GROMACS .gro file of C-alpha atoms in nm:
model
  127
    1GLU     CA    1  -4.861  -0.046  -4.622
    2VAL     CA    2  -5.020  -0.085  -4.976
    3GLN     CA    3  -5.239   0.212  -5.104
    4LEU     CA    4  -5.478   0.291  -5.369
    5VAL     CA    5  -5.682   0.607  -5.380
    6GLU     CA    6  -5.916   0.735  -5.649
    7SER     CA    7  -6.048   1.054  -5.756
    8GLY     CA    8  -6.217   1.247  -6.016
    9GLY     CA    9  -6.517   1.110  -6.026
   10GLY     CA   10  -6.892   1.244  -6.036
   11LEU     CA   11  -7.210   1.324  -6.224
   12VAL     CA   12  -7.086   1.424  -6.628
   13GLN     CA   13  -7.346   1.440  -6.912
   14PRO     CA   14  -7.350   1.170  -7.191
   15GLY     CA   15  -7.068   1.304  -7.452
   16GLY     CA   16  -6.867   1.460  -7.156
   17SER     CA   17  -6.538   1.360  -7.020
   18LEU     CA   18  -6.371   1.279  -6.687
   19ARG     CA   19  -6.015   1.219  -6.599
   20LEU     CA   20  -5.948   0.963  -6.276
   21SER     CA   21  -5.668   0.933  -6.092
   22CYS     CA   22  -5.522   0.687  -5.888
   23ALA     CA   23  -5.273   0.777  -5.641
   24THR     CA   24  -5.074   0.475  -5.524
   25SER     CA   25  -4.812   0.426  -5.220
   26GLY     CA   26  -4.648   0.135  -5.058
   27PHE     CA   27  -4.510  -0.058  -5.343
   28ASN     CA   28  -4.300   0.019  -5.670
   29PHE     CA   29  -4.522   0.161  -5.933
   30ASN     CA   30  -4.262   0.115  -6.201
   31ASN     CA   31  -4.305  -0.293  -6.186
   32HIS     CA   32  -4.659  -0.350  -6.099
   33ALA     CA   33  -4.945  -0.389  -6.351
   34ILE     CA   34  -5.185  -0.114  -6.274
   35GLY     CA   35  -5.576  -0.127  -6.401
   36TRP     CA   36  -5.870   0.030  -6.427
   37PHE     CA   37  -6.186  -0.166  -6.363
   38ARG     CA   38  -6.533  -0.068  -6.309
   39GLN     CA   39  -6.873  -0.256  -6.125
   40VAL     CA   40  -7.226  -0.224  -6.172
   41PRO     CA   41  -7.399  -0.369  -5.857
   42GLY     CA   42  -7.545  -0.707  -5.940
   43GLU     CA   43  -7.286  -0.731  -6.190
   44GLU     CA   44  -6.936  -0.855  -6.255
   45ARG     CA   45  -6.624  -0.654  -6.224
   46GLU     CA   46  -6.505  -0.532  -6.578
   47GLY     CA   47  -6.150  -0.460  -6.654
   48LEU     CA   48  -6.100  -0.143  -6.872
   49ALA     CA   49  -5.757  -0.085  -6.909
   50CYS     CA   50  -5.441  -0.171  -6.790
   51ILE     CA   51  -5.049  -0.092  -6.797
   52ASN     CA   52  -4.851  -0.447  -6.742
   53ASN     CA   53  -4.574  -0.315  -6.580
   54SER     CA   54  -4.474  -0.677  -6.415
   55ASP     CA   55  -4.460  -0.805  -6.761
   56ASP     CA   56  -4.324  -0.583  -7.050
   57GLY     CA   57  -4.522  -0.252  -7.022
   58SER     CA   58  -4.778  -0.311  -7.275
   59ILE     CA   59  -5.122  -0.183  -7.259
   60TRP     CA   60  -5.463  -0.279  -7.276
   61TYR     CA   61  -5.796  -0.212  -7.326
   62SER     CA   62  -6.152  -0.365  -7.306
   63ARG     CA   63  -6.345  -0.373  -7.628
   64SER     CA   64  -6.613  -0.133  -7.450
   65VAL     CA   65  -6.390   0.140  -7.387
   66LYS     CA   66  -6.114   0.103  -7.672
   67GLY     CA   67  -6.085   0.435  -7.884
   68ARG     CA   68  -6.305   0.618  -7.570
   69PHE     CA   69  -6.076   0.569  -7.285
   70THR     CA   70  -5.713   0.617  -7.230
   71ILE     CA   71  -5.476   0.465  -6.930
   72SER     CA   72  -5.154   0.658  -6.855
   73GLY     CA   73  -4.932   0.683  -6.565
   74ASP     CA   74  -4.703   0.936  -6.400
   75TYR     CA   75  -4.408   0.748  -6.264
   76SER     CA   76  -4.295   1.083  -6.095
   77LYS     CA   77  -4.580   1.096  -5.860
   78ASN     CA   78  -4.686   0.695  -5.830
   79THR     CA   79  -5.012   0.787  -5.994
   80ALA     CA   80  -5.182   0.663  -6.259
   81TYR     CA   81  -5.496   0.817  -6.469
   82LEU     CA   82  -5.798   0.709  -6.666
   83GLN     CA   83  -5.865   0.979  -6.968
   84MET     CA   84  -6.275   0.875  -7.005
   85ASN     CA   85  -6.418   1.061  -7.354
   86ASN     CA   86  -6.753   1.083  -7.504
   87LEU     CA   87  -6.903   0.907  -7.182
   88LYS     CA   88  -7.242   0.721  -7.244
   89PRO     CA   89  -7.510   0.622  -6.993
   90GLU     CA   90  -7.404   0.264  -6.966
   91ASP     CA   91  -7.061   0.398  -6.824
   92THR     CA   92  -7.221   0.463  -6.486
   93ALA     CA   93  -7.056   0.245  -6.224
   94ILE     CA   94  -6.802   0.217  -5.963
   95TYR     CA   95  -6.464   0.269  -6.076
   96TYR     CA   96  -6.145   0.115  -5.914
   97CYS     CA   97  -5.783   0.095  -5.957
   98ALA     CA   98  -5.628  -0.207  -5.882
   99ALA     CA   99  -5.228  -0.326  -5.872
  100ASP     CA  100  -5.011  -0.673  -5.879
  101ARG     CA  101  -4.685  -0.736  -5.882
  102ALA     CA  102  -4.726  -1.053  -6.087
  103ALA     CA  103  -5.012  -0.986  -6.294
  104GLY     CA  104  -4.939  -1.259  -6.579
  105TYR     CA  105  -4.875  -1.162  -6.931
  106GLY     CA  106  -4.980  -0.954  -7.143
  107SER     CA  107  -5.384  -0.861  -7.107
  108SER     CA  108  -5.381  -1.063  -6.824
  109CYS     CA  109  -5.380  -0.750  -6.606
  110LEU     CA  110  -5.749  -0.729  -6.752
  111SER     CA  111  -5.854  -0.961  -6.509
  112PRO     CA  112  -6.046  -0.826  -6.180
  113THR     CA  113  -5.801  -1.085  -5.998
  114LEU     CA  114  -5.504  -0.836  -5.915
  115ASP     CA  115  -5.404  -0.831  -5.544
  116TYR     CA  116  -5.433  -0.442  -5.406
  117TRP     CA  117  -5.770  -0.272  -5.485
  118GLY     CA  118  -5.886   0.100  -5.399
  119GLN     CA  119  -6.206   0.174  -5.257
  120GLY     CA  120  -6.379   0.263  -5.560
  121ILE     CA  121  -6.551   0.585  -5.694
  122GLN     CA  122  -6.866   0.651  -5.830
  123VAL     CA  123  -6.877   0.784  -6.197
  124THR     CA  124  -7.286   0.862  -6.308
  125VAL     CA  125  -7.351   0.959  -6.662
  126SER     CA  126  -7.673   1.086  -6.694
  127SER     CA  127  -7.849   1.414  -6.862
   0.00000   0.00000   0.00000
């Protein structure tokens, strides 16, 4: 059974940092694209960052988070991370990790159409 479990969310002040974790099981972490997404109620799910291990291992970021967020993976633990720095109130959302064996080429792993999803975790940026 495929599982993705996010942790590390919560409340942080503007300008602060959080690190999200995505513990995975039930699939080969080394050949699946792993992505981080977020969604605000009433809005579309947004791709933030991904590692496309289903293609060439390239890393991609959305314009909204590039330079502030960093995606990484611990292949010994089958866990992905999203380090989020300089957080802003507009970063408030539910954050999800996702995985797919056939995410397509390059930045296609930023598309919110990946096969496997975690349950999501709340991140709130507020003073």
